[in-house]
Coordinates of N, CA and C in Angstrom, one line a residue:
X12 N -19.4 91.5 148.7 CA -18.7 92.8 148.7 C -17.3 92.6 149.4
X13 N -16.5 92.9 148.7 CA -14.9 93.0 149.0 C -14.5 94.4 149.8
X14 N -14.0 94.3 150.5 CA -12.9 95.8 150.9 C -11.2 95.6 150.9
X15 N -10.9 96.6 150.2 CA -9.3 95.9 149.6 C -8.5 97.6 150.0
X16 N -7.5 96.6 151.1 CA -6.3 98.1 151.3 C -5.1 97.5 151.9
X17 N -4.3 98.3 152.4 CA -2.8 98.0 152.8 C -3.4 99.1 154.0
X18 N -1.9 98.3 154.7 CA -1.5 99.2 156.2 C -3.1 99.3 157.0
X19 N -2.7 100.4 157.5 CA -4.6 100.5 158.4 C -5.6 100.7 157.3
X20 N -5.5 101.3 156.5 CA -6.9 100.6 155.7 C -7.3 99.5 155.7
X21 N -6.5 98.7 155.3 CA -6.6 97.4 155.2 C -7.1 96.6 156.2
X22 N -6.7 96.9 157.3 CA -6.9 96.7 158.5 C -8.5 97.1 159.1
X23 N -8.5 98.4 158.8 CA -10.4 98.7 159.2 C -11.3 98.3 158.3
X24 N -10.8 97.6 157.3 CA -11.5 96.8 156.0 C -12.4 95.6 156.9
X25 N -10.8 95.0 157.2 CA -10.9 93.3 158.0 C -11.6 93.6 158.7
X26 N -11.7 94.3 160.0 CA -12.4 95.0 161.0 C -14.0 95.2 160.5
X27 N -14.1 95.9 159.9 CA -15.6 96.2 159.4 C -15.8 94.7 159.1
X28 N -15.4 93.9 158.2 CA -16.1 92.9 157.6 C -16.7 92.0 158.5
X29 N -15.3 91.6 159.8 CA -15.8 90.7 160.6 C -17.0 90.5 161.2
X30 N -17.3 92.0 161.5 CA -18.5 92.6 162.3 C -19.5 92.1 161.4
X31 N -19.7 91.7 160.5 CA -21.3 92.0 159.8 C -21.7 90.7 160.0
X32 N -20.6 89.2 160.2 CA -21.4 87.5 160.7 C -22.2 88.1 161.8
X33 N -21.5 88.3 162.9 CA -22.3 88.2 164.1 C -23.2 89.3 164.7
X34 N -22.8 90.7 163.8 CA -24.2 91.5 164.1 C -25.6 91.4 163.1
X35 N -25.4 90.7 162.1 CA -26.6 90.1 161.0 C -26.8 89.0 160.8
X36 N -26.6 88.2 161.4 CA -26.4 87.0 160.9 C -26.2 86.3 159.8
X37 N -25.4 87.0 158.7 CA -24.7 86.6 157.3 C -23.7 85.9 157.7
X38 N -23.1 85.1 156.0 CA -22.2 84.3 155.7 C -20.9 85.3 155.9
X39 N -19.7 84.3 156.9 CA -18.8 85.5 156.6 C -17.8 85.6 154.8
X40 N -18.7 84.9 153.8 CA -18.2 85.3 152.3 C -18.9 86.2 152.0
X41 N -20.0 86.9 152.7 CA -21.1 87.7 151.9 C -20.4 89.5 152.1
X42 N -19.7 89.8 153.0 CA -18.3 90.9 152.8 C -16.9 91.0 153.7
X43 N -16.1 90.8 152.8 CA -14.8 90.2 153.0 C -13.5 91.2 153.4
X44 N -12.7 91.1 154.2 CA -12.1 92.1 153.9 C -10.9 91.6 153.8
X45 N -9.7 92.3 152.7 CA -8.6 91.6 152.0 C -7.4 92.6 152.1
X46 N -6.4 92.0 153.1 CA -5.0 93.4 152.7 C -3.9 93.0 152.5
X47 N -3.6 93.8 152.1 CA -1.8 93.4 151.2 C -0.8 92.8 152.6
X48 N -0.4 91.9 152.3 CA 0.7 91.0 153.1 C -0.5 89.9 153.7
X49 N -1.5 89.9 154.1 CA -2.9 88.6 154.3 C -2.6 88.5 156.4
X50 N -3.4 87.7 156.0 CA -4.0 87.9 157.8 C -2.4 87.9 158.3
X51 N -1.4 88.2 158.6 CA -0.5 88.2 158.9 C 0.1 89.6 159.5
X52 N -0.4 90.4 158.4 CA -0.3 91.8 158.5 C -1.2 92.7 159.2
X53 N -2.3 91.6 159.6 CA -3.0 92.5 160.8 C -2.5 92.8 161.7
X54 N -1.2 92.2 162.0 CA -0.7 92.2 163.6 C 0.8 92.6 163.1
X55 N 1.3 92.1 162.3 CA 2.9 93.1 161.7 C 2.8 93.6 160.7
X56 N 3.5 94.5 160.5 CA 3.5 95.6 160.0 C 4.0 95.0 158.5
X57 N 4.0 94.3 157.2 CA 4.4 94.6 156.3 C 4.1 94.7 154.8
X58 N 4.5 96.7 155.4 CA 3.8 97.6 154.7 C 4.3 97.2 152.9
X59 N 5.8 96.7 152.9 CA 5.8 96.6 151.3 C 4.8 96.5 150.5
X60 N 4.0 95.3 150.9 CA 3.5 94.8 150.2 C 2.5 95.3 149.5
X61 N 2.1 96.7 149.9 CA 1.1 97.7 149.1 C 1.9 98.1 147.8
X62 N 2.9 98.0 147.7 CA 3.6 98.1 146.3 C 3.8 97.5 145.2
X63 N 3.2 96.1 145.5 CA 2.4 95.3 144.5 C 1.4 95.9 143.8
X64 N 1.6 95.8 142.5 CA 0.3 96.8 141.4 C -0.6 95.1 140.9
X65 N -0.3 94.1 140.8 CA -1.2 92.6 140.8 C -1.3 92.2 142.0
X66 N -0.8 92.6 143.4 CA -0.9 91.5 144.6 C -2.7 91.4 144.8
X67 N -3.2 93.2 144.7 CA -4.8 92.9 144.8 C -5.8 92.0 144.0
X68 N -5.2 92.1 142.7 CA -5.9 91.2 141.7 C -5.9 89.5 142.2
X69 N -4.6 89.5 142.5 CA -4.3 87.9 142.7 C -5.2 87.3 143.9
X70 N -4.9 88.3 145.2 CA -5.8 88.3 146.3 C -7.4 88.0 145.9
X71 N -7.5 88.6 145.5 CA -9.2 89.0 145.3 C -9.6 87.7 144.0
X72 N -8.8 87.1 143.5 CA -9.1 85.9 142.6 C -8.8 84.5 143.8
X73 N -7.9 85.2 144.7 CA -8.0 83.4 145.5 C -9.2 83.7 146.5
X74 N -10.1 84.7 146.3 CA -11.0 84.8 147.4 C -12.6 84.6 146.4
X75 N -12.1 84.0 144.9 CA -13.6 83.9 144.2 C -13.7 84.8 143.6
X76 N -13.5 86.3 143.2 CA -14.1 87.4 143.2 C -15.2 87.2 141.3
X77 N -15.7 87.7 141.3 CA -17.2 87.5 140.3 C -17.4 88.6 139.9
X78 N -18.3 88.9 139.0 CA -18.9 90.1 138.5 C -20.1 90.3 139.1
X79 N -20.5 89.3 139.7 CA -21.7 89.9 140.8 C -21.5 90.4 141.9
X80 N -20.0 90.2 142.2 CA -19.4 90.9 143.2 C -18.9 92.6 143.4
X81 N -19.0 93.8 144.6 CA -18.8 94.6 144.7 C -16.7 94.7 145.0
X82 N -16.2 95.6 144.7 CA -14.6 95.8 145.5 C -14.6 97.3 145.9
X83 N -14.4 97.4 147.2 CA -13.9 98.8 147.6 C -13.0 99.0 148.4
X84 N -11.7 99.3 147.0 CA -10.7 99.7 147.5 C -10.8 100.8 148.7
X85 N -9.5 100.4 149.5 CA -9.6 102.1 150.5 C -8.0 102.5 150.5
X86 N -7.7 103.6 150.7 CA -6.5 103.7 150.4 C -6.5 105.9 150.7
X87 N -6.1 106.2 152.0 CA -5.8 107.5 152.2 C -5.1 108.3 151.5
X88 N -4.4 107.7 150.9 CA -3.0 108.7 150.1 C -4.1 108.4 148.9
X89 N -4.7 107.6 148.5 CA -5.2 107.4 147.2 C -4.3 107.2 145.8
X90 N -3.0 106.6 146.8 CA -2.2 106.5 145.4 C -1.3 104.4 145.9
X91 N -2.0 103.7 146.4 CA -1.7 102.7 146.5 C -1.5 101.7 145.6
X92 N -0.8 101.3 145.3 CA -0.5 100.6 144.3 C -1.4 99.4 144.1
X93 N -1.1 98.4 145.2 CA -2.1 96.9 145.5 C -3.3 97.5 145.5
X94 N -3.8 98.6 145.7 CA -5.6 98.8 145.6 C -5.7 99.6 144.1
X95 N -4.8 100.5 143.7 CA -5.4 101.2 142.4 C -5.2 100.1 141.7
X96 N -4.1 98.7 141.3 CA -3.8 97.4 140.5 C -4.7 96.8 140.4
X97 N -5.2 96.4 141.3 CA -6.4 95.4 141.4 C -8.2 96.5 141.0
X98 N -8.3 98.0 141.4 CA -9.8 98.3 140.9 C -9.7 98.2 139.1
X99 N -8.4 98.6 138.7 CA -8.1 99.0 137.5 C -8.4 97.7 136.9
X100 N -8.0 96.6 137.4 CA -8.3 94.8 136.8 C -10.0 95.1 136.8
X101 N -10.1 95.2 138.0 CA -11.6 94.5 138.4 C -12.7 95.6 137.2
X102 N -12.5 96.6 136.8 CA -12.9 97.2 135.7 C -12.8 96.7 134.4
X103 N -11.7 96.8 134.3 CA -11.4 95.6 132.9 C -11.8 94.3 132.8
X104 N -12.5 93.4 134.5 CA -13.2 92.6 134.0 C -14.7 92.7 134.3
X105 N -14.9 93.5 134.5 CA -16.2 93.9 134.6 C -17.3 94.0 136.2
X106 N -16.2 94.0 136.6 CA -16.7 94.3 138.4 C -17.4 95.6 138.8
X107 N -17.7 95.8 139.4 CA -18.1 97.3 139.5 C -16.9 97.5 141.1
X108 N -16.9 98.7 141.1 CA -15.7 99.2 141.7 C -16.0 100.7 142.9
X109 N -15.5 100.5 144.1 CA -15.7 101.9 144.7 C -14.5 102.4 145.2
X110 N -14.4 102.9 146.1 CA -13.3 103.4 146.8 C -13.9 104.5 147.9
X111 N -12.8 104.3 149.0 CA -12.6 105.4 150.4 C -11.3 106.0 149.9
X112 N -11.5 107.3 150.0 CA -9.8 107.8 149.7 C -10.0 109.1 150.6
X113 N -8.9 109.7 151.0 CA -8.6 110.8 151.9 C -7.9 112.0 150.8
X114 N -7.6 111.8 149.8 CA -6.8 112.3 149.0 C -7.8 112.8 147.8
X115 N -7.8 114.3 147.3 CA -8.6 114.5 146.0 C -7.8 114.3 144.9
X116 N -8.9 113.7 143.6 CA -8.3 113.3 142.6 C -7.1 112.6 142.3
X117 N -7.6 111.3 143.1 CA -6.1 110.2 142.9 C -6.1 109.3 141.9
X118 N -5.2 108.4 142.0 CA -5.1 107.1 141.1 C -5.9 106.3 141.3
X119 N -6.6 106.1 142.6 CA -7.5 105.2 143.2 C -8.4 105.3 142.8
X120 N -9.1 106.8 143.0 CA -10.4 107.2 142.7 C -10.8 107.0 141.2
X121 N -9.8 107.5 140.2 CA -9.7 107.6 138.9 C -10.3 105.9 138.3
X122 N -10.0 105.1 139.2 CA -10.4 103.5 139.0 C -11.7 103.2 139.5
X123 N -12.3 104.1 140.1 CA -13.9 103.7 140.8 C -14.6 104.4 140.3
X124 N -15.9 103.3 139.8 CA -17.4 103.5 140.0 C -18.1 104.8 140.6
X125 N -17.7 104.1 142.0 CA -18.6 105.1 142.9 C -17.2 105.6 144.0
X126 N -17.4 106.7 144.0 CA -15.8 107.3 144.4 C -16.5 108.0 146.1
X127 N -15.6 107.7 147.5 CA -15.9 107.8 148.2 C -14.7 109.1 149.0
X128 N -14.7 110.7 148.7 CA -13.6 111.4 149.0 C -13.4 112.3 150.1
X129 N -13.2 111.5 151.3 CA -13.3 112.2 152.3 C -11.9 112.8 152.6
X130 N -11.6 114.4 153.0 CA -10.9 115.1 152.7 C -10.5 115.5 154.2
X131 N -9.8 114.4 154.5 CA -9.1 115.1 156.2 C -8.3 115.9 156.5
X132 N -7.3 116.3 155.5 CA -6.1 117.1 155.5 C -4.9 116.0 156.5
X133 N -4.4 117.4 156.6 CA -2.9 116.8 156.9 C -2.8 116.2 158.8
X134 N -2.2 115.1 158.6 CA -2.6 114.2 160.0 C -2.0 115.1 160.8
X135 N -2.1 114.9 162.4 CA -1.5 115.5 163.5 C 0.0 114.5 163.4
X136 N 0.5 114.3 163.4 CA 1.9 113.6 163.4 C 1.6 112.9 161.6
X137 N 2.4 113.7 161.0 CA 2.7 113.7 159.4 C 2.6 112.0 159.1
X138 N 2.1 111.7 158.3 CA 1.9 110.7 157.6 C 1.6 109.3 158.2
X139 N 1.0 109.7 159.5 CA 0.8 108.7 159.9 C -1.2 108.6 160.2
X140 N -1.4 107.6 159.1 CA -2.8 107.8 158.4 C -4.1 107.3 159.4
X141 N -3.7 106.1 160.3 CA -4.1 105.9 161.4 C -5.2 106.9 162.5
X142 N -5.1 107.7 161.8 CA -5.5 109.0 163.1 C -6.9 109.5 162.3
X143 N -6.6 110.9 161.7 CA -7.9 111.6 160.9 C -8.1 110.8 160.2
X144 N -7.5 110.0 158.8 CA -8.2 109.4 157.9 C -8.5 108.3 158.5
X145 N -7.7 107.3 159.1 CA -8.3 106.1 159.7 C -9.9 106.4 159.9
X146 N -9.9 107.4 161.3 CA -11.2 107.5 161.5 C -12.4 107.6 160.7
X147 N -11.8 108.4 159.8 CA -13.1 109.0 158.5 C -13.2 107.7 157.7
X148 N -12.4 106.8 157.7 CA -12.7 105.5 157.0 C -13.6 104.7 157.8
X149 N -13.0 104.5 159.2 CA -14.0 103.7 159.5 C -15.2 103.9 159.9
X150 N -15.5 105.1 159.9 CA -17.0 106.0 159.8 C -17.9 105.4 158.3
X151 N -17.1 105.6 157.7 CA -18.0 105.8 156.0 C -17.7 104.0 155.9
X152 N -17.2 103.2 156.3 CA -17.0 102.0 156.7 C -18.4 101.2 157.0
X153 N -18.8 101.8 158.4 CA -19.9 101.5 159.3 C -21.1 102.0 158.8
X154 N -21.1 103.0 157.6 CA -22.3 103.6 156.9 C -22.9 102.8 155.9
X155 N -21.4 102.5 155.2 CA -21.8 101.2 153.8 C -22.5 99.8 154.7
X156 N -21.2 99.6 155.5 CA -22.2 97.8 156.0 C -23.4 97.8 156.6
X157 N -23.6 99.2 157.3 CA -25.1 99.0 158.0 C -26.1 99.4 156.8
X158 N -25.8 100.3 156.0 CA -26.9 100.4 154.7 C -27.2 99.0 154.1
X159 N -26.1 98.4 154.3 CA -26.1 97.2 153.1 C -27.2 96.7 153.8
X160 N -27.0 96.3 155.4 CA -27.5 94.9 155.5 C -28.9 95.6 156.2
X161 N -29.1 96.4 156.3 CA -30.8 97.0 156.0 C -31.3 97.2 155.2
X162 N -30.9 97.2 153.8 CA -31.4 97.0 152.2 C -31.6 95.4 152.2
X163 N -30.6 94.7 152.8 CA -30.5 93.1 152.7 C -31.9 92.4 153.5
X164 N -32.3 93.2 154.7 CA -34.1 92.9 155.4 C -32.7 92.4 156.4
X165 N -31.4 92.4 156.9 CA -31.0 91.7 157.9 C -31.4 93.1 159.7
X166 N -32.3 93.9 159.4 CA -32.6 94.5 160.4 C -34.5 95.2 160.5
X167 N -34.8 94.9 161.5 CA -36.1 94.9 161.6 C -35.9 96.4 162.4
X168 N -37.1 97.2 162.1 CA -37.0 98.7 162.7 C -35.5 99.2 163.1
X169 N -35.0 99.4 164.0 CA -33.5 99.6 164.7 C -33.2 98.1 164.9
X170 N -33.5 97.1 164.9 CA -33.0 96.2 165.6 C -32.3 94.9 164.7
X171 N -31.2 94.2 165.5 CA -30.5 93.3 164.7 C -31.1 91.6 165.0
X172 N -32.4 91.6 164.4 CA -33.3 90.5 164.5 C -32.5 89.0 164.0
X173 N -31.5 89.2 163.2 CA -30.5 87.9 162.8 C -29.6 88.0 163.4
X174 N -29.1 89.0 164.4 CA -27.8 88.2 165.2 C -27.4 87.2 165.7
X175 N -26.2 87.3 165.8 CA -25.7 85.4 166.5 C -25.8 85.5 168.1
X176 N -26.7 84.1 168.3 CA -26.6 84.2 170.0 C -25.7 83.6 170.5
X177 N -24.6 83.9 170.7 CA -23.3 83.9 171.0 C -22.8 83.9 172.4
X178 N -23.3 84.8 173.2 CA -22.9 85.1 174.6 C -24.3 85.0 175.5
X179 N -24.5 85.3 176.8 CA -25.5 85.9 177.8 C -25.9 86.6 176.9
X180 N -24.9 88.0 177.3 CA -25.7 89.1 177.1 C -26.8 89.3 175.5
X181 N -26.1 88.5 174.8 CA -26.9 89.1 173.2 C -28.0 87.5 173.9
X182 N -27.9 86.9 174.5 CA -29.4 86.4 174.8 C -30.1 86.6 175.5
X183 N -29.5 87.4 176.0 CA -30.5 88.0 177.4 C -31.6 89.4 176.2
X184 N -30.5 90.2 175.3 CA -30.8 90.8 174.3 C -31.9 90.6 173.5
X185 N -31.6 89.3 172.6 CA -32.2 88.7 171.8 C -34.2 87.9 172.7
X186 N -33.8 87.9 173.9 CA -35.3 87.4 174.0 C -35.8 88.8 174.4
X187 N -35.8 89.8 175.1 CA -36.3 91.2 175.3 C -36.7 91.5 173.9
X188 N -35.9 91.4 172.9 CA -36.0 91.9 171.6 C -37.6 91.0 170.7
X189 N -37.5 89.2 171.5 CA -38.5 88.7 171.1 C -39.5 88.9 171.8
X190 N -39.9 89.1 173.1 CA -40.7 89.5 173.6 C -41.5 90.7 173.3
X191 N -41.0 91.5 173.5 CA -41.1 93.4 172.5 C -42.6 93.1 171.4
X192 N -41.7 92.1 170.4 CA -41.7 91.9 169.1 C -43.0 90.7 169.1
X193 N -43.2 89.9 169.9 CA -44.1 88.8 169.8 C -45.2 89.0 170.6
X194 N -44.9 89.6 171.2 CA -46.3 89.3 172.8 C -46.0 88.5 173.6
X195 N -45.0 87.7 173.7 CA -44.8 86.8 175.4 C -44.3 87.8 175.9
X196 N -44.9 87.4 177.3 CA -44.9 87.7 178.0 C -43.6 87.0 179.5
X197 N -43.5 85.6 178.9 CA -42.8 84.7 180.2 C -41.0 84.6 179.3
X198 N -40.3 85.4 180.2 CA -38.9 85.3 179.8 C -38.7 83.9 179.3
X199 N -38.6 83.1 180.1 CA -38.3 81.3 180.3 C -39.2 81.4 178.7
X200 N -40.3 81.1 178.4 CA -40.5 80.7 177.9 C -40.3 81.1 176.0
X201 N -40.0 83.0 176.2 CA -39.5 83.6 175.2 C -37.9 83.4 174.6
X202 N -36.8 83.2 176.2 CA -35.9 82.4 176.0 C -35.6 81.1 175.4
X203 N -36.6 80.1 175.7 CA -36.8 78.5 174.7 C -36.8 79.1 173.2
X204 N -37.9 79.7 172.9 CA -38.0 79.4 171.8 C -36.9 80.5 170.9
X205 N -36.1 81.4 171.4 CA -35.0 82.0 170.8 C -34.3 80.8 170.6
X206 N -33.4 80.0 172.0 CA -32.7 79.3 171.6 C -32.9 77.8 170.7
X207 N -34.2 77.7 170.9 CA -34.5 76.9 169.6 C -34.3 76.8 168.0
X208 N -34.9 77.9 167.8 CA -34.9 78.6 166.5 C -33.1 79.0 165.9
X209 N -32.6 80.0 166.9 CA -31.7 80.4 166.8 C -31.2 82.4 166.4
X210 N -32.3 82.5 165.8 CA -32.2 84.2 165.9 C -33.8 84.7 166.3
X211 N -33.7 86.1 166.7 CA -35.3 86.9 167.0 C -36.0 86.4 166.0
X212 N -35.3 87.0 164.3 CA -36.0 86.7 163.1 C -36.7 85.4 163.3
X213 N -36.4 84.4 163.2 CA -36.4 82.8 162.7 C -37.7 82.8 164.0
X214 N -37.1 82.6 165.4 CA -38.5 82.8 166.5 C -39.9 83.6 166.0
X215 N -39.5 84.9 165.0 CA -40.8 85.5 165.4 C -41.6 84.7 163.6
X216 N -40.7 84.3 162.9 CA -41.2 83.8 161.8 C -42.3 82.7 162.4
X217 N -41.7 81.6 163.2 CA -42.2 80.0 163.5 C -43.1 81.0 163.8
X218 N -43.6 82.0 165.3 CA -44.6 82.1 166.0 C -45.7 82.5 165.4
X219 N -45.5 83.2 163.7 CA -46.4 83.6 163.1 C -47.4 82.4 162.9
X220 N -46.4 81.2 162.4 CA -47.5 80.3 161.5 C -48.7 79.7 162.8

């Protein structure tokens, strides 16, 4: 799954994506996030580059893109060039296609599948999208990646049984969560076999056999 935008869209794209390695334990190619000007433009501003009507296409081909693959464009004004260029390709080759837009009946939308129209109105300081739409994006953002990766089996009841054990805390996390979930009882010895294994999942798999 792709997310493809400019300026802060773009930006709470990358944002969402990163999140889903280390709270599921997925590949970080399994959803990507891609914005006009490339990792460079997370931290400066340049915005031209949404005015490319092929820069998304091109983008999204040096990243693999497939027809097994999902693209959702995001784009507030709903008239972005780099994201309506690239859904409009990825249709014509047979991608399936979504969108986040803040705007009704755009250019964007007009190019998606499955059309996502969240209707914030007009921002508190004019045109600066960051604010009400930002938010509503990265709401409906955090809706798609956590549906996904609980359709994917990467979450057991509420819980993120494939996370990365990364720090203390998500191991201090991750053995309460195996404990809970297995029947030990001895920290020390619930802690071993987390860090053995490497996620809750994988631990409570071995403990089964």
């Amino acid at each position: 799954m792709f997310y493809l935008g400019a300026g802060t869209s773009g930006r709470l794209g990358v944002l969402d994506a990163s999140e889903c390695p280390p709270t599921y334990g997925v590949p970080a190619t399994l959803v990507m996030g891609i914005m006009a000007g490339g990792d460079e433009a997370l931290r400066t501003g340049t915005e031209d580059a949404e005015d490319d009507p092929e820069g998304g296409w091109r983008d999204l081909q040096e990243h693999g893109v497939t027809t097994q693959d999902m693209v959702i464009g995001i784009a507030a004004s709903g008239s972005t060039p780099y994201v309506a260029g690239a859904l409009m390709r990825c249709r014509q080759e047979g991608i399936v296609t979504g969108c986040i837009v803040n705007n009704p009946g755009s250019r964007v939308a007009a190019q998606a599948d499955f059309r996502i129209e969240v209707i914030t109105g007009p921002e508190f300081v004019t045109g600066s999208t960051r604010m009400k739409s930002g938010t509503a994006q990265k709401m409906v953002l955090n809706m798609i990646s956590t549906a996904v990766m609980i359709r994917l089996g990467r979450v057991y009841d509420n819980r993120m049984v494939h996370m990365q054990i990364s720090n203390d805390k998500l191991l201090d996390r991750g053995v309460n969560m195996l404990m809970e979930r297995s029947g030990l009882t001895d920290y020390a010895t619930a802690k071993a076999c987390l860090l053995q294994y490497g996620s809750v999942q994988a631990a409570l798999d071995n403990l089964k056999r």
